[in-house]
Each structure stands twice: as structure tokens, then as C-alpha cells.
XYZ file of N, CA and C in Angstrom:
849
model
N 0.826 -1.206 0.000
C 0.000 0.000 0.000
C 0.864 1.261 0.000
N 2.155 1.141 0.338
C 3.023 2.314 0.334
C 3.175 2.920 -1.049
N 3.421 2.078 -2.053
C 3.550 2.577 -3.429
C 2.211 3.101 -3.945
N 1.138 2.434 -3.564
C -0.207 2.890 -3.906
C -0.430 4.310 -3.374
N 0.009 4.546 -2.125
C -0.142 5.866 -1.510
C 0.724 6.911 -2.209
N 1.954 6.530 -2.577
C 2.833 7.481 -3.263
C 2.210 7.931 -4.577
N 1.689 6.990 -5.366
C 1.048 7.353 -6.629
C -0.158 8.248 -6.429
N -0.958 7.943 -5.399
C -2.141 8.765 -5.130
C -1.739 10.182 -4.731
N -0.711 10.316 -3.924
C -0.293 11.648 -3.478
C 0.358 12.446 -4.603
N 1.080 11.780 -5.488
C 1.647 12.500 -6.644
C 0.523 13.093 -7.488
N -0.498 12.295 -7.767
C -1.634 12.788 -8.542
C -2.346 13.919 -7.803
N -2.525 13.763 -6.495
C -3.215 14.801 -5.716
C -2.421 16.107 -5.701
N -1.116 16.021 -5.537
C -0.292 17.225 -5.463
C -0.339 18.039 -6.750
N -0.454 17.354 -7.892
C -0.370 18.066 -9.164
C -1.728 18.348 -9.810
N -2.810 17.868 -9.197
C -4.126 18.103 -9.812
C -5.138 18.739 -8.872
N -4.892 18.708 -7.566
C -5.884 19.243 -6.622
C -5.705 20.746 -6.439
N -6.791 21.525 -6.451
C -6.688 22.958 -6.150
C -6.180 23.245 -4.740
N -6.212 22.225 -3.865
C -5.700 22.405 -2.510
C -4.178 22.454 -2.463
N -3.526 22.106 -3.577
C -2.065 22.076 -3.632
C -1.540 23.245 -4.447
N -0.382 23.767 -4.035
C 0.256 24.850 -4.792
C 0.879 24.357 -6.088
N 0.992 23.039 -6.257
C 1.555 22.461 -7.485
C 0.476 22.100 -8.496
N -0.725 22.624 -8.309
C -1.855 22.298 -9.183
C -1.617 22.888 -10.573
N -0.868 22.123 -11.423
C -0.482 22.661 -12.724
C -0.592 21.659 -13.863
N -0.793 20.382 -13.591
C -0.743 19.367 -14.635
C -2.122 18.756 -14.877
N -2.429 18.385 -16.130
C -3.640 17.597 -16.391
C -3.533 16.221 -15.729
N -4.684 15.660 -15.411
C -4.692 14.404 -14.657
C -3.933 13.292 -15.374
N -4.198 13.103 -16.667
C -3.581 11.984 -17.373
C -2.064 12.107 -17.414
N -1.546 13.316 -17.378
C -0.097 13.497 -17.370
C 0.514 13.073 -16.047
N -0.269 13.099 -14.995
C 0.278 12.734 -13.691
C 0.435 11.222 -13.532
N -0.238 10.421 -14.354
C -0.130 8.967 -14.216
C 1.285 8.469 -14.514
N 1.892 8.819 -15.665
C 3.287 8.414 -15.863
C 4.234 9.033 -14.839
N 3.935 10.264 -14.391
C 4.769 10.876 -13.358
C 4.687 10.083 -12.057
N 3.484 9.639 -11.706
C 3.329 8.816 -10.505
C 4.112 7.512 -10.627
N 4.138 6.920 -11.815
C 4.897 5.690 -12.019
C 6.388 5.930 -11.835
N 6.890 7.028 -12.389
C 8.321 7.335 -12.267
C 8.710 7.564 -10.812
N 7.898 8.341 -10.103
C 8.207 8.634 -8.701
C 8.189 7.360 -7.865
N 7.205 6.495 -8.083
C 7.144 5.257 -7.296
C 8.267 4.308 -7.680
N 8.726 4.334 -8.924
C 9.893 3.534 -9.298
C 11.126 3.987 -8.521
N 11.268 5.292 -8.360
C 12.396 5.809 -7.564
C 12.277 5.333 -6.118
N 11.072 5.419 -5.563
C 10.866 4.913 -4.208
C 11.141 3.413 -4.136
N 10.791 2.687 -5.204
C 11.051 1.254 -5.229
C 12.537 0.947 -5.184
N 13.340 1.719 -5.921
C 14.790 1.519 -5.888
C 15.349 1.851 -4.505
N 14.887 2.979 -3.947
C 15.373 3.404 -2.631
C 15.041 2.370 -1.564
N 13.843 1.801 -1.621
C 13.444 0.809 -0.632
C 14.026 -0.564 -0.940
N 14.053 -0.936 -2.221
C 14.447 -2.287 -2.575
C 15.933 -2.547 -2.498
N 16.753 -1.555 -2.856
C 18.205 -1.768 -2.899
C 18.767 -2.287 -1.572
N 18.407 -1.699 -0.436
C 18.979 -2.229 0.819
C 18.203 -3.390 1.438
N 16.988 -3.645 0.995
C 16.145 -4.609 1.717
C 15.879 -5.905 0.965
N 16.117 -5.956 -0.348
C 15.746 -7.146 -1.109
C 16.677 -8.327 -0.881
N 17.715 -8.142 -0.085
C 18.514 -9.303 0.314
C 17.818 -10.072 1.433
N 16.768 -9.480 1.988
C 15.947 -10.182 2.966
C 14.972 -11.096 2.240
N 14.409 -12.051 2.970
C 13.465 -12.987 2.369
C 12.290 -13.209 3.308
N 11.223 -13.703 2.708
C 10.083 -14.192 3.478
C 9.471 -13.159 4.399
N 9.280 -13.561 5.654
C 8.591 -12.711 6.615
C 9.333 -11.405 6.862
N 10.667 -11.447 6.816
C 11.445 -10.240 7.084
C 11.191 -9.186 6.010
N 11.138 -9.622 4.749
C 10.851 -8.682 3.667
C 9.422 -8.164 3.776
N 8.498 -9.024 4.177
C 7.103 -8.589 4.342
C 6.995 -7.513 5.424
N 7.747 -7.682 6.520
C 7.708 -6.690 7.597
C 8.258 -5.356 7.108
N 9.321 -5.392 6.309
C 9.905 -4.148 5.788
C 8.905 -3.408 4.905
N 8.237 -4.131 4.014
C 7.294 -3.477 3.107
C 6.071 -2.944 3.861
N 5.619 -3.685 4.883
C 4.530 -3.166 5.719
C 4.974 -1.903 6.453
N 6.203 -1.916 6.939
C 6.724 -0.730 7.607
C 6.815 0.462 6.678
N 7.167 0.215 5.414
C 7.234 1.311 4.440
C 5.862 1.942 4.248
N 4.829 1.115 4.166
C 3.479 1.650 4.029
C 3.091 2.521 5.210
N 3.456 2.093 6.421
C 3.155 2.890 7.604
C 3.959 4.187 7.632
N 5.204 4.137 7.151
C 6.031 5.349 7.095
C 5.385 6.393 6.188
N 4.896 5.954 5.023
C 4.247 6.895 4.097
C 3.006 7.500 4.737
N 2.222 6.680 5.425
C 0.997 7.187 6.054
C 1.317 8.196 7.151
N 2.341 7.896 7.952
C 2.709 8.807 9.038
C 3.352 10.083 8.498
N 4.118 9.966 7.413
C 4.673 11.169 6.789
C 3.549 12.089 6.309
N 2.537 11.477 5.693
C 1.411 12.283 5.220
C 0.691 12.968 6.370
N 0.758 12.370 7.558
C 0.087 12.948 8.714
C 0.915 14.059 9.365
N 2.244 14.027 9.173
C 3.112 14.965 9.882
C 3.777 16.011 8.992
N 3.837 15.772 7.691
C 4.417 16.753 6.772
C 3.280 17.650 6.277
N 3.355 18.913 6.591
C 2.221 19.810 6.357
C 1.791 19.889 4.890
N 2.715 19.936 3.899
C 2.247 20.001 2.501
C 1.400 18.810 2.076
N 1.499 17.682 2.778
C 0.671 16.517 2.450
C -0.675 16.529 3.159
N -0.898 17.514 4.014
C -2.205 17.877 4.556
C -2.846 16.824 5.462
N -2.149 15.783 5.849
C -2.651 14.857 6.858
C -4.064 14.386 6.608
N -4.928 14.484 7.645
C -6.308 14.043 7.520
C -7.170 15.043 6.760
N -6.703 16.275 6.620
C -7.461 17.249 5.812
C -7.527 16.804 4.366
N -6.415 16.283 3.867
C -6.371 15.708 2.541
C -6.471 16.723 1.411
N -6.570 16.179 0.226
C -6.671 16.972 -1.005
C -8.055 16.764 -1.610
N -8.722 17.846 -1.912
C -10.061 17.777 -2.495
C -9.994 17.999 -4.001
N -11.042 17.539 -4.674
C -11.197 17.705 -6.123
C -9.945 17.273 -6.886
N -9.421 16.119 -6.494
C -8.269 15.554 -7.205
C -8.713 15.112 -8.599
N -7.888 15.371 -9.577
C -8.195 14.975 -10.946
C -8.984 15.985 -11.734
N -9.226 17.166 -11.181
C -9.955 18.190 -11.920
C -9.000 18.958 -12.837
N -9.570 19.618 -13.843
C -8.758 20.426 -14.750
C -8.557 21.830 -14.170
N -7.938 22.697 -14.956
C -7.641 24.047 -14.454
C -8.900 24.849 -14.137
N -10.016 24.487 -14.766
C -11.275 25.178 -14.488
C -12.015 24.583 -13.298
N -11.410 23.555 -12.670
C -12.050 22.932 -11.520
C -13.095 21.897 -11.883
N -13.159 21.505 -13.163
C -14.123 20.500 -13.602
C -13.485 19.116 -13.580
N -14.239 18.070 -13.214
C -13.678 16.716 -13.216
C -13.357 16.252 -14.634
N -12.400 15.328 -14.712
C -11.981 14.834 -16.025
C -13.131 14.114 -16.727
N -13.830 13.247 -16.000
C -14.952 12.504 -16.560
C -16.199 12.796 -15.732
N -17.319 12.907 -16.400
C -18.569 13.189 -15.712
C -19.311 11.931 -15.289
N -19.040 10.816 -15.948
C -19.779 9.584 -15.671
C -18.809 8.496 -15.219
N -19.294 7.639 -14.331
C -18.471 6.550 -13.804
C -18.077 5.565 -14.894
N -18.922 5.391 -15.913
C -18.588 4.449 -16.980
C -17.341 4.882 -17.734
N -17.108 6.190 -17.823
C -15.894 6.649 -18.485
C -14.659 6.271 -17.671
N -14.726 6.381 -16.357
C -13.626 5.924 -15.516
C -13.441 4.417 -15.662
N -14.549 3.717 -15.765
C -14.478 2.259 -15.911
C -13.695 1.869 -17.162
N -14.033 2.482 -18.288
C -13.364 2.110 -19.535
C -11.910 2.551 -19.542
N -11.611 3.686 -18.926
C -10.214 4.095 -18.813
C -9.422 3.073 -17.996
N -9.986 2.656 -16.873
C -9.295 1.701 -16.019
C -9.128 0.355 -16.708
N -10.177 -0.125 -17.363
C -10.093 -1.407 -18.068
C -9.036 -1.343 -19.173
N -8.984 -0.241 -19.904
C -7.987 -0.096 -20.972
C -6.572 -0.149 -20.413
N -6.355 0.541 -19.297
C -5.020 0.530 -18.685
C -4.676 -0.862 -18.174
N -5.653 -1.544 -17.597
C -5.407 -2.910 -17.109
C -5.009 -3.826 -18.261
N -5.689 -3.711 -19.399
C -5.366 -4.557 -20.554
C -3.940 -4.290 -21.032
N -3.560 -3.005 -21.096
C -2.202 -2.666 -21.530
C -1.171 -3.224 -20.550
N -1.429 -3.066 -19.247
C -0.486 -3.566 -18.245
C -0.378 -5.089 -18.329
N -1.504 -5.784 -18.470
C -1.472 -7.241 -18.570
C -0.707 -7.697 -19.807
N -0.871 -6.981 -20.927
C -0.141 -7.343 -22.141
C 1.363 -7.167 -21.948
N 1.766 -6.060 -21.333
C 3.187 -5.818 -21.101
C 3.774 -6.841 -20.132
N 3.043 -7.117 -19.056
C 3.526 -8.093 -18.079
C 3.571 -9.490 -18.695
N 2.594 -9.817 -19.546
C 2.606 -11.109 -20.218
C 3.824 -11.271 -21.113
N 4.191 -10.221 -21.835
C 5.404 -10.286 -22.655
C 6.644 -10.458 -21.790
N 6.678 -9.782 -20.643
C 7.802 -9.955 -19.734
C 7.886 -11.394 -19.216
N 6.739 -11.984 -18.913
C 6.727 -13.357 -18.416
C 7.333 -14.331 -19.403
N 7.108 -14.084 -20.683
C 7.601 -15.001 -21.704
C 9.032 -14.690 -22.132
N 9.629 -13.693 -21.533
C 10.993 -13.315 -21.885
C 11.984 -13.975 -20.925
N 13.264 -13.682 -21.158
C 14.299 -14.195 -20.272
C 14.113 -13.672 -18.850
N 13.684 -12.428 -18.739
C 13.442 -11.846 -17.425
C 12.342 -12.619 -16.697
N 11.266 -12.932 -17.408
C 10.165 -13.673 -16.792
C 10.587 -15.055 -16.332
N 11.397 -15.733 -17.148
C 11.871 -17.059 -16.745
C 12.748 -16.971 -15.507
N 13.542 -15.896 -15.417
C 14.362 -15.701 -14.218
C 13.473 -15.474 -12.998
N 12.418 -14.694 -13.162
C 11.494 -14.457 -12.049
C 10.846 -15.752 -11.578
N 10.438 -16.596 -12.528
C 9.813 -17.868 -12.159
C 10.801 -18.737 -11.387
N 12.044 -18.766 -11.860
C 13.063 -19.567 -11.179
C 13.299 -19.063 -9.758
N 13.350 -17.744 -9.592
C 13.564 -17.170 -8.261
C 12.383 -17.465 -7.355
N 11.179 -17.370 -7.908
C 9.990 -17.637 -7.107
C 9.940 -19.088 -6.642
N 10.326 -20.013 -7.507
C 10.245 -21.421 -7.148
C 11.319 -21.804 -6.133
N 12.565 -21.366 -6.368
C 13.646 -21.671 -5.430
C 14.792 -20.709 -5.698
N 14.919 -19.703 -4.854
C 15.911 -18.656 -5.094
C 17.332 -19.192 -5.004
N 17.600 -20.107 -4.073
C 18.952 -20.640 -3.920
C 19.382 -21.414 -5.159
N 18.503 -22.259 -5.665
C 18.829 -23.032 -6.863
C 19.022 -22.105 -8.060
N 18.155 -21.079 -8.176
C 18.298 -20.129 -9.281
C 19.655 -19.428 -9.230
N 20.090 -19.054 -8.051
C 21.386 -18.372 -7.918
C 22.531 -19.309 -8.258
N 22.432 -20.566 -7.853
C 23.463 -21.546 -8.187
C 23.552 -21.749 -9.692
N 22.412 -21.699 -10.378
C 22.377 -21.909 -11.831
C 22.792 -20.662 -12.611
N 23.190 -19.598 -11.930
C 23.724 -18.433 -12.618
C 22.760 -17.274 -12.783
N 21.563 -17.350 -12.205
C 20.610 -16.245 -12.301
C 21.030 -15.141 -11.330
N 21.101 -13.920 -11.831
C 21.444 -12.780 -10.980
C 20.213 -12.407 -10.159
N 20.002 -13.136 -9.075
C 18.748 -13.032 -8.334
C 18.509 -11.624 -7.798
N 19.525 -10.994 -7.271
C 19.337 -9.663 -6.682
C 18.898 -8.660 -7.748
N 19.550 -8.702 -8.907
C 19.201 -7.768 -9.982
C 17.770 -7.981 -10.451
N 17.374 -9.232 -10.643
C 16.022 -9.493 -11.131
C 14.971 -9.180 -10.064
N 15.317 -9.343 -8.795
C 14.376 -8.964 -7.733
C 14.184 -7.452 -7.697
N 15.264 -6.712 -7.932
C 15.137 -5.257 -8.016
C 14.215 -4.869 -9.166
N 14.402 -5.520 -10.318
C 13.540 -5.235 -11.474
C 12.080 -5.508 -11.133
N 11.822 -6.640 -10.507
C 10.440 -6.986 -10.149
C 9.869 -5.970 -9.169
N 10.681 -5.568 -8.203
C 10.223 -4.618 -7.188
C 9.902 -3.270 -7.815
N 10.776 -2.812 -8.718
C 10.584 -1.500 -9.343
C 9.356 -1.519 -10.259
N 9.194 -2.577 -11.048
C 8.034 -2.658 -11.937
C 6.748 -2.768 -11.122
N 6.782 -3.557 -10.046
C 5.615 -3.633 -9.174
C 5.289 -2.292 -8.542
N 6.341 -1.545 -8.167
C 6.122 -0.206 -7.605
C 5.460 0.711 -8.627
N 5.919 0.643 -9.877
C 5.338 1.488 -10.921
C 3.859 1.176 -11.123
N 3.506 -0.109 -11.138
C 2.097 -0.481 -11.302
C 1.286 -0.042 -10.087
N 1.888 -0.159 -8.897
C 1.206 0.314 -7.699
C 0.966 1.817 -7.740
N 1.975 2.578 -8.209
C 1.799 4.023 -8.329
C 0.746 4.399 -9.345
N 0.705 3.653 -10.458
C -0.327 3.895 -11.471
C -1.714 3.653 -10.899
N -1.884 2.568 -10.170
C -3.202 2.279 -9.590
C -3.565 3.308 -8.527
N -2.566 3.787 -7.759
C -2.855 4.829 -6.783
C -3.308 6.118 -7.439
N -2.673 6.483 -8.579
C -3.101 7.677 -9.300
C -4.523 7.558 -9.825
N -4.865 6.388 -10.367
C -6.235 6.166 -10.839
C -7.232 6.239 -9.681
N -6.863 5.646 -8.569
C -7.733 5.668 -7.385
C -7.993 7.109 -6.939
N -6.928 7.911 -6.897
C -7.080 9.300 -6.446
C -7.971 10.089 -7.396
N -7.768 9.906 -8.700
C -8.580 10.639 -9.662
C -10.040 10.237 -9.621
N -10.293 8.940 -9.494
C -11.676 8.468 -9.465
C -12.382 8.904 -8.183
N -11.700 8.783 -7.036
C -12.331 9.140 -5.772
C -12.457 10.648 -5.617
N -11.481 11.402 -6.124
C -11.525 12.850 -6.033
C -11.072 13.405 -4.699
N -10.654 12.527 -3.788
C -10.205 12.982 -2.463
C -9.139 12.030 -1.952
N -8.061 12.563 -1.394
C -6.959 11.749 -0.876
C -6.554 12.278 0.488
N -6.515 11.391 1.477
C -5.882 11.717 2.750
C -5.219 10.457 3.286
N -4.568 10.571 4.428
C -3.744 9.455 4.901
C -4.554 8.294 5.455
N -5.851 8.448 5.630
C -6.668 7.384 6.200
C -6.967 6.266 5.200
N -6.660 6.502 3.927
C -6.972 5.498 2.907
C -5.870 4.466 2.740
N -4.755 4.607 3.459
C -3.582 3.771 3.184
C -3.069 3.111 4.462
N -3.960 2.421 5.141
C -3.587 1.790 6.400
C -3.165 0.345 6.164
N -2.813 -0.337 7.247
C -2.330 -1.714 7.167
C -3.423 -2.647 6.671
N -4.669 -2.386 7.049
C -5.769 -3.253 6.614
C -5.888 -3.260 5.097
N -5.756 -2.085 4.472
C -5.791 -2.019 3.009
C -4.657 -2.823 2.400
N -3.472 -2.722 2.991
C -2.338 -3.498 2.503
C -2.610 -4.998 2.610
N -3.223 -5.405 3.708
C -3.548 -6.821 3.900
C -4.575 -7.300 2.873
N -5.515 -6.436 2.515
C -6.513 -6.827 1.516
C -5.867 -6.991 0.146
N -4.899 -6.124 -0.178
C -4.151 -6.301 -1.435
C -3.462 -7.662 -1.448
N -2.791 -7.971 -0.343
C -2.094 -9.255 -0.253
C -3.073 -10.422 -0.302
N -4.220 -10.247 0.339
C -5.227 -11.304 0.341
C -5.715 -11.596 -1.074
N -5.843 -10.567 -1.902
C -6.285 -10.781 -3.288
C -5.296 -11.655 -4.040
N -3.996 -11.418 -3.827
C -2.973 -12.204 -4.520
C -2.966 -13.645 -4.019
N -2.967 -13.810 -2.691
C -2.905 -15.158 -2.121
C -4.173 -15.940 -2.450
N -5.309 -15.274 -2.377
C -6.582 -15.938 -2.634
C -6.684 -16.392 -4.086
N -6.311 -15.516 -5.019
C -6.418 -15.870 -6.425
C -5.343 -16.828 -6.882
N -4.122 -16.648 -6.397
C -3.016 -17.509 -6.799
C -1.845 -16.701 -7.316
N -0.764 -16.671 -6.554
C 0.419 -15.920 -6.965
C 1.010 -16.536 -8.228
N 1.475 -15.673 -9.133
C 2.071 -16.158 -10.373
C 1.075 -16.364 -11.493
N -0.183 -16.043 -11.280
C -1.210 -16.221 -12.306
C -2.021 -14.937 -12.384
N -1.941 -14.252 -13.517
C -2.639 -12.973 -13.658
C -4.144 -13.143 -13.539
N -4.692 -14.183 -14.155
C -6.136 -14.419 -14.076
C -6.539 -14.709 -12.634
N -5.710 -15.460 -11.927
C -6.006 -15.756 -10.539
C -6.026 -14.510 -9.666
N -5.070 -13.613 -9.904
C -5.029 -12.383 -9.120
C -6.237 -11.504 -9.438
N -6.649 -11.465 -10.718
C -7.860 -10.723 -11.066
C -9.072 -11.306 -10.344
N -9.145 -12.631 -10.301
C -10.242 -13.283 -9.585
C -10.194 -12.934 -8.097
N -8.996 -12.963 -7.513
C -8.868 -12.600 -6.109
C -9.268 -11.160 -5.847
N -8.925 -10.255 -6.776
C -9.305 -8.850 -6.619
C -10.815 -8.676 -6.678
N -11.473 -9.440 -7.557
C -12.938 -9.371 -7.632
C -13.552 -9.829 -6.315
N -13.014 -10.922 -5.764
C -13.558 -11.447 -4.507
C -13.346 -10.460 -3.367
N -12.162 -9.857 -3.304
C -11.820 -8.981 -2.175
C -12.475 -7.608 -2.307
N -12.491 -7.048 -3.519
C -12.936 -5.665 -3.689
C -14.400 -5.546 -4.117
N -14.844 -6.443 -4.992
C -16.186 -6.280 -5.560
C -17.281 -6.870 -4.681
N -17.052 -8.072 -4.174
C -18.119 -8.751 -3.436
C -18.596 -7.970 -2.213
N -17.684 -7.364 -1.401
C -18.203 -6.577 -0.271
C -19.040 -5.375 -0.698
N -18.754 -4.820 -1.888
C -19.572 -3.712 -2.379
C -20.886 -4.203 -2.965
N -20.842 -5.379 -3.557
C -22.053 -5.932 -4.176
C -23.014 -6.454 -3.120
N -22.477 -7.091 -2.093
C -23.310 -7.638 -1.022
C -22.973 -6.867 0.258
N -23.666 -5.768 0.449
C -23.324 -4.839 1.533
C -23.522 -5.463 2.906
N -24.320 -6.529 2.988
C -24.571 -7.121 4.296
C -23.329 -7.804 4.861
N -22.354 -8.130 4.000
C -21.128 -8.759 4.507
C -19.980 -7.768 4.613
N -20.216 -6.494 4.272
C -19.133 -5.512 4.245
C -18.495 -5.333 5.612
N -19.290 -5.396 6.675
C -18.757 -5.197 8.019
C -17.941 -6.383 8.506
N -18.075 -7.521 7.832
C -17.376 -8.730 8.265
C -16.375 -9.217 7.232
N -16.009 -8.353 6.253
C -15.174 -8.832 5.165
C -13.802 -9.289 5.648
N -13.199 -8.576 6.615
C -11.878 -8.991 7.101
C -11.963 -10.356 7.781
N -13.019 -10.579 8.555
C -13.204 -11.883 9.203
C -13.402 -12.977 8.160
N -14.227 -12.715 7.161
C -14.510 -13.716 6.134
C -13.252 -14.032 5.331
N -12.505 -12.994 4.936
C -11.298 -13.232 4.153
C -10.245 -13.945 4.995
N -10.176 -13.625 6.286
C -9.218 -14.317 7.147
C -9.512 -15.808 7.220
N -10.778 -16.157 7.408
C -11.162 -17.571 7.460
C -10.904 -18.240 6.116
N -11.237 -17.527 5.018
C -11.017 -18.089 3.686
C -9.535 -18.347 3.431
N -8.673 -17.428 3.873
C -7.235 -17.613 3.669
C -6.710 -18.792 4.479
N -7.210 -18.969 5.703
C -6.781 -20.112 6.511
C -7.171 -21.417 5.834
N -8.400 -21.479 5.325
C -8.859 -22.690 4.640
C -8.021 -22.943 3.387
N -7.731 -21.873 2.641
C -6.910 -22.030 1.440
C -5.517 -22.535 1.778
N -4.907 -21.982 2.811
C -3.559 -22.412 3.181
C -3.518 -23.889 3.568
N -4.630 -24.389 4.085
C -4.672 -25.790 4.484
C -4.919 -26.703 3.285
N -5.910 -26.366 2.463
C -6.344 -27.287 1.417
C -5.829 -26.921 0.014
N -5.517 -25.655 -0.227
C -5.056 -25.261 -1.564
C -4.096 -24.082 -1.427
N -2.860 -24.335 -0.988
C -1.922 -23.244 -0.724
C -1.524 -22.456 -1.963
N -1.718 -23.027 -3.160
C -1.379 -22.295 -4.385
C -2.446 -21.292 -4.790
N -3.565 -21.196 -4.052
C -4.629 -20.272 -4.386
C -5.678 -20.908 -5.272
N -6.725 -20.140 -5.586
C -7.804 -20.680 -6.415
C -7.299 -21.093 -7.783
N -6.418 -20.290 -8.361
C -5.796 -20.604 -9.646
C -4.288 -20.466 -9.461
N -3.599 -21.586 -9.394
C -2.160 -21.552 -9.158
C -1.394 -21.071 -10.373
N -0.073 -21.032 -10.230
C 0.795 -20.578 -11.326
C 0.559 -21.431 -12.562
N 0.476 -20.803 -13.703
C 0.071 -21.499 -14.925
C 1.203 -22.232 -15.612
N 2.436 -22.096 -15.107
C 3.530 -22.783 -15.768
C 3.328 -24.291 -15.769
N 2.791 -24.825 -14.668
C 2.567 -26.264 -14.602
C 1.491 -26.685 -15.598
N 0.445 -25.861 -15.740
C -0.605 -26.183 -16.699
C -0.060 -26.171 -18.115
N 0.788 -25.196 -18.425
C 1.358 -25.127 -19.765
C 2.267 -26.318 -20.031
N 3.009 -26.757 -19.013
C 3.877 -27.913 -19.201
C 3.055 -29.157 -19.520
N 1.963 -29.371 -18.787
C 1.094 -30.521 -19.069
C 0.460 -30.398 -20.453
N 0.084 -29.175 -20.846
C -0.523 -28.985 -22.160
C 0.471 -29.308 -23.270
N 1.727 -28.878 -23.110
C 2.732 -29.193 -24.132
C 2.967 -30.700 -24.227
N 3.015 -31.357 -23.065
C 3.228 -32.794 -23.075
C 2.063 -33.519 -23.757
N 0.830 -33.074 -23.464
C -0.330 -33.697 -24.100
C -0.327 -33.456 -25.606
N 0.065 -32.250 -26.018
C 0.110 -31.941 -27.449
C 1.115 -32.839 -28.162
N 2.299 -33.005 -27.564
C 3.305 -33.869 -28.184
C 2.843 -35.316 -28.223
N 2.127 -35.735 -27.185
C 1.632 -37.108 -27.146
C 0.611 -37.350 -28.252
N -0.271 -36.374 -28.493
C -1.310 -36.540 -29.502
C -0.754 -36.440 -30.921
N 0.223 -35.559 -31.115
C 0.753 -35.345 -32.465
C 1.905 -36.254 -32.818
N 2.465 -36.944 -31.804
C 3.588 -37.830 -32.083
C 4.930 -37.146 -32.130
N 4.995 -35.887 -31.757
C 6.268 -35.179 -31.736
C 7.076 -35.631 -30.530
N 8.405 -35.701 -30.640
C 9.219 -36.105 -29.486
C 9.182 -35.057 -28.390
N 9.287 -35.524 -27.182
C 9.309 -34.632 -26.021
C 10.757 -34.461 -25.577
N 11.367 -33.295 -25.829
C 12.772 -33.132 -25.491
C 13.051 -33.212 -24.006
N 12.040 -32.961 -23.170
C 12.291 -33.008 -21.734
C 12.455 -34.430 -21.225
N 11.893 -35.433 -21.951
C 11.992 -36.825 -21.518
C 12.791 -37.674 -22.485
N 13.067 -37.116 -23.644
C 13.787 -37.896 -24.636
C 12.952 -38.987 -25.259
N 11.641 -38.927 -25.136
C 10.733 -39.944 -25.647
C 10.516 -39.714 -27.126
N 11.044 -40.611 -27.952
C 10.885 -40.500 -29.407
C 10.024 -41.618 -29.967
N 9.388 -42.393 -29.093
C 8.617 -43.542 -29.544
C 7.490 -43.138 -30.467
N 6.736 -42.062 -30.095
C 5.593 -41.647 -30.912
C 6.072 -41.119 -32.254
N 7.190 -40.398 -32.243
C 7.702 -39.883 -33.504
C 8.129 -41.021 -34.413
N 8.755 -42.076 -33.837
C 9.189 -43.212 -34.641
C 8.000 -43.939 -35.238
N 6.959 -44.149 -34.415
C 5.766 -44.827 -34.935
C 5.128 -44.004 -36.055
N 5.116 -42.680 -35.907
C 4.547 -41.817 -36.940
C 5.337 -41.939 -38.236
N 6.662 -42.004 -38.103
C 7.495 -42.122 -39.302
C 7.233 -43.455 -39.985
N 7.129 -44.537 -39.219
C 6.853 -45.850 -39.821
C 5.517 -45.825 -40.556
N 4.515 -45.175 -39.967
C 3.228 -45.121 -40.626
C 3.313 -44.402 -41.964
N 4.105 -43.325 -42.021
C 4.247 -42.611 -43.283
C 4.947 -43.471 -44.332
N 5.962 -44.259 -43.896
C 6.651 -45.131 -44.839
C 5.717 -46.220 -45.349
């Protein structure tokens, strides 16, 4: 939630009439928010990414709290007073008049981000990330520059977090430090764990469960943290990979099935029996 807060505050500082920096159109602040959060990602990640597991989680949670407390104590960030009319133009008018316009803008940005991240996954960088996620020690032994690739992942994740924070600020129209507490950070994490880390579709599903269902069914809104906590405990016991686990295993099985049906040899097993039978049939 720390990077989310940084992106929201960058957008608020440059678009809200409450700020002396109210000089930029809203859409221009989105790439600026990404750049600023990338810088914060480098500053935070460089000394801390040698940590692992719970220790790294504590550091990132602490960063989110630092941003919230800074916003409460640094006067230009206006604490609980916050920034009003975020995302308005120089005439004080909102960028979009209807919620559906915000919806389509957000969906378009999500599609672009998913396409870019998908290309990264299929690249050498993505394969390095998968190796680090599965077993960092083995990846390092095999020659993967784990620290460098973790920095890349952290910085890119920070940029996406800043982009989402900027969109949140523009859509809501108001930003103060009360929107970026530990509970919000936990809900972000719950969406990833619930849907399945390493699977974009799974994370989207987790986000729908965490963010949409409490708004759709208001009777459970007061108990959402309790419900998600119980759901996460059940998942950790019976399905630790989440509702939709990492898709690399599914793709591996699909490739093996395709080779089995078509008779192509499987280089991972050295099985050429089907290919030989296919050749005999042609002869």
C-alpha cells in the first residue's frame, strides 16, 4: 500500500486545487506517478531485497506505515485534511462526468499492463522471475542474478502500484492518509494469495472477490476482514497455491499432451517412440 499511496499523493499534489503544485492535467500525472514510485522502489528495494520471506514482508509493511505517518506529519501533504477535487482540470471541472468513463479508462489501462507483463513473463526476465519464485537458492546456483532481477520486479511492481494509486485518487476525487492503512495493505495481499500468486487471471479473480463482493453484497461488508481471514486459513490448508495456481505447470502438461497426440518427441523426456511410430506409418 506504500507505493499505492505514493502514486495517489503524486496525482493529488499536481491536480488538486488544494495544492500549490496544481499545474498538470490528470492523465499526465499517471506516468509521473509511475516514475516517482519507481524511484521509491529503488530506494526501498536496494537495501532490503537481500531479505526474504517474513522479514521482507515486515519491511514493506513498515514502508506503508512510514508513508501514512509522513502524510500525517508533513504539512504540505495535509494529513487528515487531505486533497479535495483531485483529478480536476484548471477550471475545476472533473476529467470525466460519468463513472462508466472511468471504468473504460481503467479497463484499458489494465489490458495494456497485462499485455506488457505477459510479454515480460515469456521473456528471459520472466523465466528468471519464475526460477527465483520457485527456489531462489537453486536459481542463484544456476547463474541467475537473483538480486538484480528482484530489483527489477520490485521496481516494476512499484510502478504499477503508483499507477493504480493515481487512478484511485482521480476516481475518488479525495486523498488523505486514512486510505492507506495496514488493513488495506492486507486486503491487497489477500487478493494475490486468494487468487493464486504467479497467475494474472487468478489475481484478477482474487481482486474481484476482495474488492467487488463486499460492495455488491453490503450485508457482509462489516465482516469482510473476518470472512477473508477464514477463507485464507482454509486455502492455506487445502489449496496453498490459491484458487488458480501458477500457470507454468498447466502449460507444461498442455505441451506434453500436445506432443503425445501429435507424435512429436518430447525433449524433456527424450521420448521418441511416438515420432518413430509416426514415421513408420508414413513409410
